[in-house]
PDB file of C-alpha atoms in Angstrom:
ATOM      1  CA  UNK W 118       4.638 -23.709  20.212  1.00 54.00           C
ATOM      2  CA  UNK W 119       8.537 -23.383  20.369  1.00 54.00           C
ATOM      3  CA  UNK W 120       9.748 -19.948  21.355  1.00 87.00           C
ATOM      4  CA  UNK W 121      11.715 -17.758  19.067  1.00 94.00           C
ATOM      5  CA  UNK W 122      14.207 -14.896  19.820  1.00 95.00           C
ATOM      6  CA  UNK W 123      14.883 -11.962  17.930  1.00 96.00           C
ATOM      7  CA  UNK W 124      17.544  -8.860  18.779  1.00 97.00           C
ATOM      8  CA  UNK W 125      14.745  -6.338  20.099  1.00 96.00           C
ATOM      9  CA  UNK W 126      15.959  -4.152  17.356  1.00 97.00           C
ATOM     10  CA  UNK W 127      18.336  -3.352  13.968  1.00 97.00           C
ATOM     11  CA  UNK W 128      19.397  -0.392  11.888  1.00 97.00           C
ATOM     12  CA  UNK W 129      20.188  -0.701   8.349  1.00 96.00           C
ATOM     13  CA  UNK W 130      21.452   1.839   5.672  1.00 97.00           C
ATOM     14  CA  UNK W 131      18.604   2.195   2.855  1.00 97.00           C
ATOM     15  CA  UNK W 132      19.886   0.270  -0.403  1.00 96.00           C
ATOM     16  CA  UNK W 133      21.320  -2.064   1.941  1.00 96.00           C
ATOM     17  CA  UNK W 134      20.212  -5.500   2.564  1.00 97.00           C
ATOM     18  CA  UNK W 135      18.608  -6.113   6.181  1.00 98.00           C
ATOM     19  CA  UNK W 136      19.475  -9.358   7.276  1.00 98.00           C
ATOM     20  CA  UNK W 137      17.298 -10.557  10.875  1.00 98.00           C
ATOM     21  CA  UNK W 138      18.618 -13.029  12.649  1.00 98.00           C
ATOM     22  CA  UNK W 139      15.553 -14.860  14.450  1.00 97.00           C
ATOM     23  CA  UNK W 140      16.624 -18.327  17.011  1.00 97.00           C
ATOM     24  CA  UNK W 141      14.422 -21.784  17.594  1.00 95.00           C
ATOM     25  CA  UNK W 142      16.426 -23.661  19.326  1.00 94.00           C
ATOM     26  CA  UNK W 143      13.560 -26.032  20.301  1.00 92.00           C
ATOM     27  CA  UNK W 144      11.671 -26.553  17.077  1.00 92.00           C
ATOM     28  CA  UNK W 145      10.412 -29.566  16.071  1.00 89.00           C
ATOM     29  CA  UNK W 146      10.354 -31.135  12.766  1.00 88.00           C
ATOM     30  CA  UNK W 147       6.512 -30.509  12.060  1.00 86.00           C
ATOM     31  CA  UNK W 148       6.796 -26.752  12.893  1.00 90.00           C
ATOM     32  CA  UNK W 149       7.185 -24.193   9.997  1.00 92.00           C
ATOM     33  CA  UNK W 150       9.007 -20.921  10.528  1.00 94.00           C
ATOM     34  CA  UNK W 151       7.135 -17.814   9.156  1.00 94.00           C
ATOM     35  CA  UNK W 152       7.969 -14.541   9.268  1.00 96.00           C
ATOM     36  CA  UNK W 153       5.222 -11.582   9.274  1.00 96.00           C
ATOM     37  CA  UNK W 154       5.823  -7.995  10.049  1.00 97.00           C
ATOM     38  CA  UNK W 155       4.047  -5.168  11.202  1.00 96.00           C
ATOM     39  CA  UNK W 156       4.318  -1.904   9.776  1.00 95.00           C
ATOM     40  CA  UNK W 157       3.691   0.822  12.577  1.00 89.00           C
ATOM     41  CA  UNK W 158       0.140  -0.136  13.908  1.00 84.00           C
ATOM     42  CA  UNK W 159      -1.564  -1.416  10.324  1.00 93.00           C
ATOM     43  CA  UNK W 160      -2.155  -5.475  10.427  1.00 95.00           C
ATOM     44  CA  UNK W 161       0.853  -8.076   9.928  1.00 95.00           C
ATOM     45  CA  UNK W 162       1.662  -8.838   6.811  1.00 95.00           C
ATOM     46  CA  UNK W 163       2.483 -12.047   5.743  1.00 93.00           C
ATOM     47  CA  UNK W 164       6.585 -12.308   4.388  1.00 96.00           C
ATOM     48  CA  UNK W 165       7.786 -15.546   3.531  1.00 95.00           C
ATOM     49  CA  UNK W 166       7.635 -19.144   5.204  1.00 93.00           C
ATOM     50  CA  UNK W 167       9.862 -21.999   5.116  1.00 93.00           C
ATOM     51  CA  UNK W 168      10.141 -25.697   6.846  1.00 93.00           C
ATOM     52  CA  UNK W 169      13.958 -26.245   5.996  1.00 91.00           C
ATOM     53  CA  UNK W 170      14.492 -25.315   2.593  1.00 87.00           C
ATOM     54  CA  UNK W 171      15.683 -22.012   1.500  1.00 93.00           C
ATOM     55  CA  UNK W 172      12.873 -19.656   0.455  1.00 95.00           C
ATOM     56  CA  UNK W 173      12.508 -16.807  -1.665  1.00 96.00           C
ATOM     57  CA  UNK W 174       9.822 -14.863  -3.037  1.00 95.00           C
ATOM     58  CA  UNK W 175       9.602 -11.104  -4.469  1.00 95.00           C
ATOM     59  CA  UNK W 176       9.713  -9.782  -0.694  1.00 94.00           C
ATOM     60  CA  UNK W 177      12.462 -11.494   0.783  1.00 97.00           C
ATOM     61  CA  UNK W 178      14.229 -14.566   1.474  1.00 98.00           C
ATOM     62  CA  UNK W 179      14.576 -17.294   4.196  1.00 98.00           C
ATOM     63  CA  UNK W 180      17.454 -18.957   5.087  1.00 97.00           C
ATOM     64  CA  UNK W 181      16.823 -21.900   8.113  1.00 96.00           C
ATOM     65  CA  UNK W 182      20.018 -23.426   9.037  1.00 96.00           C
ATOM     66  CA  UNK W 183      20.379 -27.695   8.699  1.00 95.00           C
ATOM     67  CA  UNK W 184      20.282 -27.927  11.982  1.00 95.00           C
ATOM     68  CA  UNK W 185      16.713 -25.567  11.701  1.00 95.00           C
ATOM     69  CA  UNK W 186      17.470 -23.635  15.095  1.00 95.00           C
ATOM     70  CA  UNK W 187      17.867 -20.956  13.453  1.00 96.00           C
ATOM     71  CA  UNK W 188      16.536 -18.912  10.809  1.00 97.00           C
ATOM     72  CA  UNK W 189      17.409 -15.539   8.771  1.00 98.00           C
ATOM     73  CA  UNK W 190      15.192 -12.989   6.758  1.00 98.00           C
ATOM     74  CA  UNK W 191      16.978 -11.162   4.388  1.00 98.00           C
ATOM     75  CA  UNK W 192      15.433  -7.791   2.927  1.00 97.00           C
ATOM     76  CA  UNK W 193      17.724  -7.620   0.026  1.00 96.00           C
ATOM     77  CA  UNK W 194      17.644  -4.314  -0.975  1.00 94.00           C
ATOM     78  CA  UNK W 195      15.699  -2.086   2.154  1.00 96.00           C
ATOM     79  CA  UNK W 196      13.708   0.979   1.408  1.00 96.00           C
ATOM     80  CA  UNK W 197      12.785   3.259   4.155  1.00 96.00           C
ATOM     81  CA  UNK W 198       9.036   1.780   3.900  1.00 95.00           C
ATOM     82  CA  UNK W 199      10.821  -1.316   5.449  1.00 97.00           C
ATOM     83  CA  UNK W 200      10.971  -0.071   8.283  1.00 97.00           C
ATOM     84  CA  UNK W 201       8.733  -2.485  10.941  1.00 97.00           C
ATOM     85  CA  UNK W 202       8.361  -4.945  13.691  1.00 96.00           C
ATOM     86  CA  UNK W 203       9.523  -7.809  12.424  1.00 98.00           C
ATOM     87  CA  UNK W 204       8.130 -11.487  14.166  1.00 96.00           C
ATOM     88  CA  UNK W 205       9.834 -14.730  13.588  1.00 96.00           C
ATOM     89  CA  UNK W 206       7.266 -17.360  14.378  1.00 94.00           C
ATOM     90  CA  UNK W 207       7.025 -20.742  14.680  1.00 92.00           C
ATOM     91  CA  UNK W 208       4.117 -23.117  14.131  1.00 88.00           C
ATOM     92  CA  UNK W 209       2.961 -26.648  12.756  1.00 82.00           C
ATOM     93  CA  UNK W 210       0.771 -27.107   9.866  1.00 73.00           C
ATOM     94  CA  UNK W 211      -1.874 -29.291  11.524  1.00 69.00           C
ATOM     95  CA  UNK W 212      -5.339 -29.111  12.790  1.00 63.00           C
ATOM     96  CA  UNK W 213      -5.413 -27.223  16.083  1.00 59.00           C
ATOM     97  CA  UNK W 214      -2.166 -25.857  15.944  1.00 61.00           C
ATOM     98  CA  UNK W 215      -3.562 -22.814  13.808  1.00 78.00           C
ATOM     99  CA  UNK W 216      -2.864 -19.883  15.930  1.00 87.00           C
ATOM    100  CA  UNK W 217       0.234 -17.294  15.758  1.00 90.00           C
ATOM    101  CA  UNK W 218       2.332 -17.070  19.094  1.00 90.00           C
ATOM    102  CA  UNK W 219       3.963 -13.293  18.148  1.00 92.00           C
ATOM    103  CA  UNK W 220       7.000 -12.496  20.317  1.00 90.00           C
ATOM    104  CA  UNK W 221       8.381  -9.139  20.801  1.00 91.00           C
ATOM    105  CA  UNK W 222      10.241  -9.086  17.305  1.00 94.00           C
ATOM    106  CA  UNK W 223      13.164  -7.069  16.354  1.00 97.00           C
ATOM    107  CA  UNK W 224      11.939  -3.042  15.492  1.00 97.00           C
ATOM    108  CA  UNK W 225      14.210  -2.866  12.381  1.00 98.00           C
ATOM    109  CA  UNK W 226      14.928   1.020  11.456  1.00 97.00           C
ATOM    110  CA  UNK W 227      16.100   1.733   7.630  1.00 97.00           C
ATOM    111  CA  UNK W 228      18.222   5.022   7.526  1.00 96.00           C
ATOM    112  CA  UNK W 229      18.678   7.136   4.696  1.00 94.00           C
TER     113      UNK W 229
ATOM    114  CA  UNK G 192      -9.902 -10.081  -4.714  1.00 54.00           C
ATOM    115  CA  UNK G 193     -10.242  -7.944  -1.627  1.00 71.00           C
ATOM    116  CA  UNK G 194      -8.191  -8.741   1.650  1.00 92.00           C
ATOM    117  CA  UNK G 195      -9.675  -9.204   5.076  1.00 96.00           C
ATOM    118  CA  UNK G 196     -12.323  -6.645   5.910  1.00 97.00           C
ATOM    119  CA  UNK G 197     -12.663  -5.347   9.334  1.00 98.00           C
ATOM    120  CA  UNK G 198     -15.234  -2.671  10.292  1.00 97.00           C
ATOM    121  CA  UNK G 199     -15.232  -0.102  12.024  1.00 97.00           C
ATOM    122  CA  UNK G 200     -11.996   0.815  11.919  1.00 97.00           C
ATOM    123  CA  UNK G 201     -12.501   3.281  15.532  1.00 97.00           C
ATOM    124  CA  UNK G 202     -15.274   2.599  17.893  1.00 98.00           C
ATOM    125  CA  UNK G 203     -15.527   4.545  21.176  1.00 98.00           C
ATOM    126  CA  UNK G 204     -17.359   2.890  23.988  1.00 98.00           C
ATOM    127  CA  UNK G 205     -18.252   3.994  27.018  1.00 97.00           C
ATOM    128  CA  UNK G 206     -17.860   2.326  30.026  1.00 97.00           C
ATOM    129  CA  UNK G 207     -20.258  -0.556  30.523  1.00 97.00           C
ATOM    130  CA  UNK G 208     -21.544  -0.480  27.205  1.00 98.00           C
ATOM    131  CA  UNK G 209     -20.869  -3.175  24.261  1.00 98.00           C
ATOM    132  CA  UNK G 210     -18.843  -3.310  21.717  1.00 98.00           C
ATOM    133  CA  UNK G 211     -19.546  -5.195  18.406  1.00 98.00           C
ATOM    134  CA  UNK G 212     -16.099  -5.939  15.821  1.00 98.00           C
ATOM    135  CA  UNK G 213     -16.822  -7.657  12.684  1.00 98.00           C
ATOM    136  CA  UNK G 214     -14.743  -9.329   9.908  1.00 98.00           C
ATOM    137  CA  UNK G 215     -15.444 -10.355   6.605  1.00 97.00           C
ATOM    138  CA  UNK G 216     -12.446 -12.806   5.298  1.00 95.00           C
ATOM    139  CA  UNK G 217     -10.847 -12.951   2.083  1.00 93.00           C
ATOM    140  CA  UNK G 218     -12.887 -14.600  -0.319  1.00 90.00           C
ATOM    141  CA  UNK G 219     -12.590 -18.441  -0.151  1.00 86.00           C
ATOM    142  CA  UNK G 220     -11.123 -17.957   3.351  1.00 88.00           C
ATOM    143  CA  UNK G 221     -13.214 -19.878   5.811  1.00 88.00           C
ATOM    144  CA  UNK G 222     -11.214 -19.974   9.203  1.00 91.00           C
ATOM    145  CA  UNK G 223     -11.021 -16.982  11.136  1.00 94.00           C
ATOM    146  CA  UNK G 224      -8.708 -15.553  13.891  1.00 95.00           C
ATOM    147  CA  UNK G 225      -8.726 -12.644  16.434  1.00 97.00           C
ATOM    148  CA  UNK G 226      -5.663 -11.291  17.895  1.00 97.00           C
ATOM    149  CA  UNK G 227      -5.469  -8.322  19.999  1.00 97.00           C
ATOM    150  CA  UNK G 228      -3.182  -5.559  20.557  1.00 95.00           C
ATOM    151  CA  UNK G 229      -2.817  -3.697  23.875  1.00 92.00           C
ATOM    152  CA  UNK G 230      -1.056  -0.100  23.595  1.00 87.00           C
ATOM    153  CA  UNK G 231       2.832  -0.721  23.652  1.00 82.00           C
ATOM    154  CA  UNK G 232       2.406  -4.651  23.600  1.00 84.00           C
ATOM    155  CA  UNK G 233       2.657  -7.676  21.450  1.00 86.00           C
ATOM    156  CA  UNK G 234      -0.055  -8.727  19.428  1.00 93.00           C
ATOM    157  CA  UNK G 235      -1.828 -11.881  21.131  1.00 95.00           C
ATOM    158  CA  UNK G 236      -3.995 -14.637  19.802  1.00 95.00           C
ATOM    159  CA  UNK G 237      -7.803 -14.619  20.919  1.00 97.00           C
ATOM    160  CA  UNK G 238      -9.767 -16.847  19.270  1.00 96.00           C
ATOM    161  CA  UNK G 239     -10.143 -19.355  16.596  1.00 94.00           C
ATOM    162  CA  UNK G 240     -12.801 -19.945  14.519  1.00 93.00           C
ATOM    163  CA  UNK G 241     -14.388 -21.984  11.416  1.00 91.00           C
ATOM    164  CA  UNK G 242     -17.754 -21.317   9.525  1.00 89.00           C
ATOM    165  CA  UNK G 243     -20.119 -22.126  12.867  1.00 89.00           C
ATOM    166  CA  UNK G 244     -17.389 -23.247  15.022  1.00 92.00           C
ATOM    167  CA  UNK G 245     -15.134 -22.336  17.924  1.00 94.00           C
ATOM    168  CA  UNK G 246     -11.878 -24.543  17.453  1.00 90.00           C
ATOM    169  CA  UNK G 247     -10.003 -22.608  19.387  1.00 91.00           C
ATOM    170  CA  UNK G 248     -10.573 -19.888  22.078  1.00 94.00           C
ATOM    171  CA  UNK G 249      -7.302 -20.315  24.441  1.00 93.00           C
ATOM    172  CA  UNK G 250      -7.234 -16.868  24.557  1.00 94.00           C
ATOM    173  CA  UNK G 251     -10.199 -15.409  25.228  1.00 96.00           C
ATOM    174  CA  UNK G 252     -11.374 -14.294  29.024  1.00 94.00           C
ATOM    175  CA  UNK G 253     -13.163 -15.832  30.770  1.00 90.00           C
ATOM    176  CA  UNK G 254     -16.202 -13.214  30.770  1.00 95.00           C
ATOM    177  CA  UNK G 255     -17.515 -10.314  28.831  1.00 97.00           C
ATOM    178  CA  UNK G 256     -15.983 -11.783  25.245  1.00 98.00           C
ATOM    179  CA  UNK G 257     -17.248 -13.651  22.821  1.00 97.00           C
ATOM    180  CA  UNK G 258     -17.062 -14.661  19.031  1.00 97.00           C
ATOM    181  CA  UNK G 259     -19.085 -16.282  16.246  1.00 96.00           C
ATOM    182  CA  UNK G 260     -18.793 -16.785  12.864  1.00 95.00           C
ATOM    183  CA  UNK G 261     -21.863 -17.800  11.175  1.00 93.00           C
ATOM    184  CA  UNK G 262     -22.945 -19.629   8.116  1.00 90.00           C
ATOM    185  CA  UNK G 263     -23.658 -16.458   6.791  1.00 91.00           C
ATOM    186  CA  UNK G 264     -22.588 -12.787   7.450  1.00 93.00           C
ATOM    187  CA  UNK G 265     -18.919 -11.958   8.492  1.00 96.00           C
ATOM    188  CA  UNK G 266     -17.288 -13.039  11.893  1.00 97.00           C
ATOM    189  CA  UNK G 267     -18.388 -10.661  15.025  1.00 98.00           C
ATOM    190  CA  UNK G 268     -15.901 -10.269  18.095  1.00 98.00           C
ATOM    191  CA  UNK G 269     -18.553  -9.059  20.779  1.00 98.00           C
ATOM    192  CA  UNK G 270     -17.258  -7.900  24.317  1.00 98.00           C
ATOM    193  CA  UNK G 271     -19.823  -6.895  27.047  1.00 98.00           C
ATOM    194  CA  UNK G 272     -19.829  -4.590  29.795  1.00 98.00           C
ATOM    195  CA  UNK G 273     -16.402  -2.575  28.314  1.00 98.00           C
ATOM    196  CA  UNK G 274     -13.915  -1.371  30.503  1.00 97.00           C
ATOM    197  CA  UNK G 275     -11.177   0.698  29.984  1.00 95.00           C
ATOM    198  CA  UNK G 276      -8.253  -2.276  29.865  1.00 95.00           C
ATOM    199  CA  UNK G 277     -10.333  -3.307  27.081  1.00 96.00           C
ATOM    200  CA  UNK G 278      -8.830  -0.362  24.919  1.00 97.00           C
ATOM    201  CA  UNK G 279      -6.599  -1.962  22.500  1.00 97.00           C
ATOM    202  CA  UNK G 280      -6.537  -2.749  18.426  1.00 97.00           C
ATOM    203  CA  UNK G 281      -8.699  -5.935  17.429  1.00 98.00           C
ATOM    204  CA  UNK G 282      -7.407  -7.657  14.317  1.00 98.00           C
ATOM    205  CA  UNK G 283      -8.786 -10.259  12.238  1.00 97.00           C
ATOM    206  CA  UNK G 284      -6.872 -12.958  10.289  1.00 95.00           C
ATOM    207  CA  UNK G 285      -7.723 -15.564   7.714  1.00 93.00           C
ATOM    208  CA  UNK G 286      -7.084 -18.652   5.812  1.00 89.00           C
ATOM    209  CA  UNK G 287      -7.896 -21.102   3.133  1.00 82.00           C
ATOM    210  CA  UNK G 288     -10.007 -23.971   4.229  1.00 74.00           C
ATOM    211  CA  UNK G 289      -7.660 -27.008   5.093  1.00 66.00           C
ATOM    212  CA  UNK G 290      -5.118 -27.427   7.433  1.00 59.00           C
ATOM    213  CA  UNK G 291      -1.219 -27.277   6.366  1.00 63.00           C
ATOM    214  CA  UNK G 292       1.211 -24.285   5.911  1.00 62.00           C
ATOM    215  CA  UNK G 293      -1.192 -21.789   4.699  1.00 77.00           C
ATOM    216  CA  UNK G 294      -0.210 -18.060   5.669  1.00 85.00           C
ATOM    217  CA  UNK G 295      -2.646 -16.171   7.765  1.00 90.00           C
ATOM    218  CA  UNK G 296      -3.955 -12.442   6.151  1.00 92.00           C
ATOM    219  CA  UNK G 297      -4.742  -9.902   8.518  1.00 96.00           C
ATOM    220  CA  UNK G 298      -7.070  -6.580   8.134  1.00 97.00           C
ATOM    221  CA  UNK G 299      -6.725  -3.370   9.266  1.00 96.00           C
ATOM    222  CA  UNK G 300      -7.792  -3.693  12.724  1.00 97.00           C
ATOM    223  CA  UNK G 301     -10.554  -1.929  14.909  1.00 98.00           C
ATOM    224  CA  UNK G 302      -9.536   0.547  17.383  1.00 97.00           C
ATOM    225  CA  UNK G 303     -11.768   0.410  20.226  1.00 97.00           C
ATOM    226  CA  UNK G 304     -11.389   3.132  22.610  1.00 97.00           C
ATOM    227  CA  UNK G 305     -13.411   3.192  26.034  1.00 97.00           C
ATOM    228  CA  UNK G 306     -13.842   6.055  27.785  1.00 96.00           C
TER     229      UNK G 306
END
Protein backbone atom coordinates (compact mmCIF):
# COMPACT_ATOMS: atom_id res chain seq x y z
CA UNK A 1 0.00 0.00 0.00
CA UNK A 2 1.35 3.61 -0.71
CA UNK A 3 2.28 5.53 2.40
CA UNK A 4 0.50 8.63 3.47
CA UNK A 5 1.68 11.61 5.64
CA UNK A 6 -0.21 13.66 7.84
CA UNK A 7 1.09 16.84 10.22
CA UNK A 8 1.15 14.74 13.61
CA UNK A 9 -1.29 17.28 14.79
CA UNK A 10 -3.81 20.60 14.21
CA UNK A 11 -5.76 23.07 16.29
CA UNK A 12 -8.81 24.64 15.07
CA UNK A 13 -11.21 27.32 16.57
CA UNK A 14 -14.81 25.60 17.10
CA UNK A 15 -17.25 27.03 14.28
CA UNK A 16 -14.33 26.96 12.18
CA UNK A 17 -13.71 24.70 9.37
CA UNK A 18 -10.75 22.07 9.96
CA UNK A 19 -9.07 21.53 6.89
CA UNK A 20 -6.24 18.20 7.08
CA UNK A 21 -3.88 18.14 4.76
CA UNK A 22 -2.95 14.29 4.22
CA UNK A 23 0.19 13.47 1.19
CA UNK A 24 0.43 10.21 -1.35
CA UNK A 25 2.91 10.97 -3.31
CA UNK A 26 3.18 7.35 -4.57
CA UNK A 27 -0.40 6.33 -5.21
CA UNK A 28 -1.40 4.50 -7.91
CA UNK A 29 -4.36 4.84 -10.04
CA UNK A 30 -6.31 1.74 -8.56
CA UNK A 31 -5.86 2.96 -4.93
CA UNK A 32 -8.75 4.91 -3.22
CA UNK A 33 -8.04 7.46 -0.52
CA UNK A 34 -10.28 7.12 2.63
CA UNK A 35 -10.27 8.89 5.51
CA UNK A 36 -11.48 7.33 9.04
CA UNK A 37 -10.96 8.81 12.41
CA UNK A 38 -10.75 7.78 15.78
CA UNK A 39 -12.38 9.45 18.49
CA UNK A 40 -10.25 8.99 21.80
CA UNK A 41 -10.02 5.10 22.12
CA UNK A 42 -13.79 4.11 20.65
CA UNK A 43 -13.42 2.25 17.00
CA UNK A 44 -12.64 4.30 13.64
CA UNK A 45 -15.23 5.63 12.08
CA UNK A 46 -15.62 5.64 8.62
CA UNK A 47 -15.56 9.65 6.99
CA UNK A 48 -15.62 9.95 3.45
CA UNK A 49 -13.69 8.21 0.44
CA UNK A 50 -12.74 9.36 -2.86
CA UNK A 51 -10.61 7.97 -6.07
CA UNK A 52 -10.13 11.49 -7.78
CA UNK A 53 -13.27 13.19 -7.74
CA UNK A 54 -14.29 15.62 -5.18
CA UNK A 55 -16.44 14.09 -2.42
CA UNK A 56 -18.87 15.24 -0.07
CA UNK A 57 -21.23 13.78 2.21
CA UNK A 58 -23.07 15.16 5.51
CA UNK A 59 -19.63 14.67 7.50
CA UNK A 60 -17.18 16.23 5.45
CA UNK A 61 -15.62 16.67 2.22
CA UNK A 62 -12.64 15.38 0.11
CA UNK A 63 -10.70 17.23 -2.05
CA UNK A 64 -7.72 14.91 -4.03
CA UNK A 65 -5.66 17.08 -6.14
CA UNK A 66 -5.39 16.14 -10.33
CA UNK A 67 -2.30 15.10 -9.85
CA UNK A 68 -3.96 12.68 -6.73
CA UNK A 69 -0.75 13.07 -4.42
CA UNK A 70 -2.47 14.72 -2.34
CA UNK A 71 -5.61 14.87 -0.60
CA UNK A 72 -7.63 17.29 1.93
CA UNK A 73 -10.52 16.62 4.52
CA UNK A 74 -12.38 19.47 5.28
CA UNK A 75 -14.63 19.53 8.57
CA UNK A 76 -16.65 22.44 7.52
CA UNK A 77 -17.99 23.69 10.45
CA UNK A 78 -15.91 21.79 13.71
CA UNK A 79 -17.59 21.15 16.98
CA UNK A 80 -15.56 20.30 19.93
CA UNK A 81 -16.82 16.49 19.50
CA UNK A 82 -14.45 16.71 16.42
CA UNK A 83 -11.87 16.48 18.13
CA UNK A 84 -9.81 12.96 16.99
CA UNK A 85 -7.06 11.10 15.34
CA UNK A 86 -7.57 11.59 12.07
CA UNK A 87 -5.96 8.69 9.34
CA UNK A 88 -5.59 9.36 5.71
CA UNK A 89 -5.37 5.98 4.08
CA UNK A 90 -4.78 4.60 1.03
CA UNK A 91 -5.96 1.35 -0.54
CA UNK A 92 -7.22 -0.45 -3.83
CA UNK A 93 -10.59 -1.81 -4.26
CA UNK A 94 -9.62 -5.36 -5.27
CA UNK A 95 -9.55 -8.79 -3.91
CA UNK A 96 -6.69 -9.14 -1.44
CA UNK A 97 -5.94 -5.72 -1.06
CA UNK A 98 -8.74 -5.45 1.75
CA UNK A 99 -6.85 -4.45 4.75
CA UNK A 100 -6.32 -0.77 6.32
CA UNK A 101 -2.53 0.32 6.64
CA UNK A 102 -3.33 3.25 9.57
CA UNK A 103 -0.41 5.68 9.94
CA UNK A 104 0.11 7.88 12.83
CA UNK A 105 -2.60 10.52 11.67
CA UNK A 106 -2.79 14.08 12.59
CA UNK A 107 -4.45 14.48 16.53
CA UNK A 108 -6.67 17.43 15.46
CA UNK A 109 -7.75 19.57 18.73
CA UNK A 110 -11.06 21.89 18.31
CA UNK A 111 -10.85 24.90 20.81
CA UNK A 112 -13.61 26.74 22.11
CA UNK B 1 -29.62 -2.18 11.67
CA UNK B 2 -27.06 -2.64 14.40
CA UNK B 3 -23.24 -1.91 13.77
CA UNK B 4 -20.43 -4.33 14.43
CA UNK B 5 -20.78 -6.15 17.72
CA UNK B 6 -17.81 -6.96 19.73
CA UNK B 7 -18.02 -8.71 23.14
CA UNK B 8 -16.68 -8.36 25.91
CA UNK B 9 -15.85 -5.09 25.88
CA UNK B 10 -12.89 -5.74 29.07
CA UNK B 11 -11.47 -9.11 29.65
CA UNK B 12 -8.68 -9.61 32.22
CA UNK B 13 -6.43 -12.56 31.73
CA UNK B 14 -3.99 -13.83 33.62
CA UNK B 15 -0.84 -14.82 32.56
CA UNK B 16 -0.81 -18.05 30.59
CA UNK B 17 -4.35 -18.30 30.33
CA UNK B 18 -6.61 -17.75 27.02
CA UNK B 19 -8.34 -15.27 25.83
CA UNK B 20 -11.47 -15.61 23.57
CA UNK B 21 -12.73 -12.02 21.42
CA UNK B 22 -15.72 -12.38 19.36
CA UNK B 23 -17.48 -10.28 16.66
CA UNK B 24 -20.70 -10.35 15.21
CA UNK B 25 -20.70 -8.05 11.83
CA UNK B 26 -23.20 -5.78 10.61
CA UNK B 27 -25.93 -7.51 9.12
CA UNK B 28 -25.24 -8.51 5.45
CA UNK B 29 -21.53 -7.96 6.23
CA UNK B 30 -19.66 -11.14 5.48
CA UNK B 31 -15.83 -10.26 5.54
CA UNK B 32 -14.28 -9.66 8.70
CA UNK B 33 -11.11 -7.84 9.98
CA UNK B 34 -9.05 -7.62 13.24
CA UNK B 35 -6.85 -4.79 13.99
CA UNK B 36 -5.14 -4.24 17.16
CA UNK B 37 -4.20 -1.43 19.26
CA UNK B 38 -1.17 -1.40 21.59
CA UNK B 39 -1.28 1.42 24.45
CA UNK B 40 0.08 4.74 22.83
CA UNK B 41 0.34 3.12 19.23
CA UNK B 42 -1.27 2.96 15.88
CA UNK B 43 -3.91 0.71 15.21
CA UNK B 44 -2.52 -2.37 13.06
CA UNK B 45 -4.15 -4.85 10.78
CA UNK B 46 -4.31 -8.61 12.05
CA UNK B 47 -6.24 -10.66 10.14
CA UNK B 48 -8.59 -11.08 7.34
CA UNK B 49 -11.33 -13.13 7.08
CA UNK B 50 -14.52 -14.38 4.95
CA UNK B 51 -17.45 -16.72 6.10
CA UNK B 52 -14.97 -20.03 6.66
CA UNK B 53 -11.94 -18.48 5.31
CA UNK B 54 -8.60 -16.92 6.15
CA UNK B 55 -7.76 -14.54 3.10
CA UNK B 56 -5.56 -12.74 4.81
CA UNK B 57 -3.51 -13.12 8.07
CA UNK B 58 -0.20 -10.91 7.27
CA UNK B 59 -0.45 -9.79 10.52
CA UNK B 60 -0.93 -12.20 12.83
CA UNK B 61 2.15 -13.94 14.96
CA UNK B 62 3.39 -16.52 14.35
CA UNK B 63 2.13 -18.45 17.63
CA UNK B 64 -0.44 -18.20 20.32
CA UNK B 65 -3.16 -16.31 17.80
CA UNK B 66 -5.63 -17.40 15.89
CA UNK B 67 -9.03 -16.53 14.12
CA UNK B 68 -12.11 -18.14 12.57
CA UNK B 69 -15.15 -17.12 11.33
CA UNK B 70 -17.60 -19.78 10.86
CA UNK B 71 -20.62 -20.52 8.80
CA UNK B 72 -22.45 -19.81 11.71
CA UNK B 73 -21.90 -17.85 15.01
CA UNK B 74 -19.85 -14.53 15.02
CA UNK B 75 -16.00 -14.30 14.25
CA UNK B 76 -13.67 -15.39 17.42
CA UNK B 77 -10.03 -13.83 17.75
CA UNK B 78 -8.49 -16.58 20.15
CA UNK B 79 -4.88 -15.99 21.61
CA UNK B 80 -3.23 -18.73 23.80
CA UNK B 81 -0.91 -18.74 26.53
CA UNK B 82 -1.44 -14.59 27.20
CA UNK B 83 1.28 -12.54 28.11
CA UNK B 84 1.43 -9.25 29.22
CA UNK B 85 2.58 -7.50 25.61
CA UNK B 86 -0.59 -8.97 24.63
CA UNK B 87 -2.48 -6.09 26.56
CA UNK B 88 -3.86 -3.92 23.96
CA UNK B 89 -7.59 -3.02 22.38
CA UNK B 90 -8.86 -5.73 19.76
CA UNK B 91 -11.18 -4.26 17.15
CA UNK B 92 -13.29 -5.78 14.65
CA UNK B 93 -14.21 -4.38 11.20
CA UNK B 94 -16.61 -5.29 8.45
CA UNK B 95 -17.85 -5.17 4.99
CA UNK B 96 -20.36 -5.97 2.35
CA UNK B 97 -19.67 -9.10 0.44
CA UNK B 98 -17.77 -8.16 -2.87
CA UNK B 99 -14.71 -6.61 -3.47
CA UNK B 100 -14.50 -2.73 -4.60
CA UNK B 101 -14.49 0.55 -2.53
CA UNK B 102 -16.67 -0.51 0.22
CA UNK B 103 -15.87 1.30 3.67
CA UNK B 104 -14.88 -0.88 6.53
CA UNK B 105 -17.24 -0.45 10.06
CA UNK B 106 -15.54 -0.99 13.14
CA UNK B 107 -17.02 -1.95 16.82
CA UNK B 108 -16.20 -0.92 19.98
CA UNK B 109 -13.25 -2.92 20.67
CA UNK B 110 -12.27 -5.46 23.51
CA UNK B 111 -9.90 -4.41 26.07
CA UNK B 112 -7.92 -7.25 27.12
CA UNK B 113 -5.86 -6.68 30.07
CA UNK B 114 -3.28 -9.42 31.37
CA UNK B 115 -2.09 -9.38 34.53
Amino acid sequence: DAKTTQPPSMDCAEGRAANLPCNHSTISGNEYVYWYRQIHSQGPQYIIHGLKNNETNEMASLIITEDRKSSTLILPHATLRDTAVYYCIVRAASWGAQKLVFGQGTRLTINP
Amino acid sequence: NAGVMQNPRHLVRRRGQEARLRCSPMKGHSHVYWYRQLPEEGLKFMVYLQKENIIDESGMPKERFSAEFPKEGPSILRIQQVVRGDSAAYFCASSPPAAGAYEQYFGPGTRLTVT
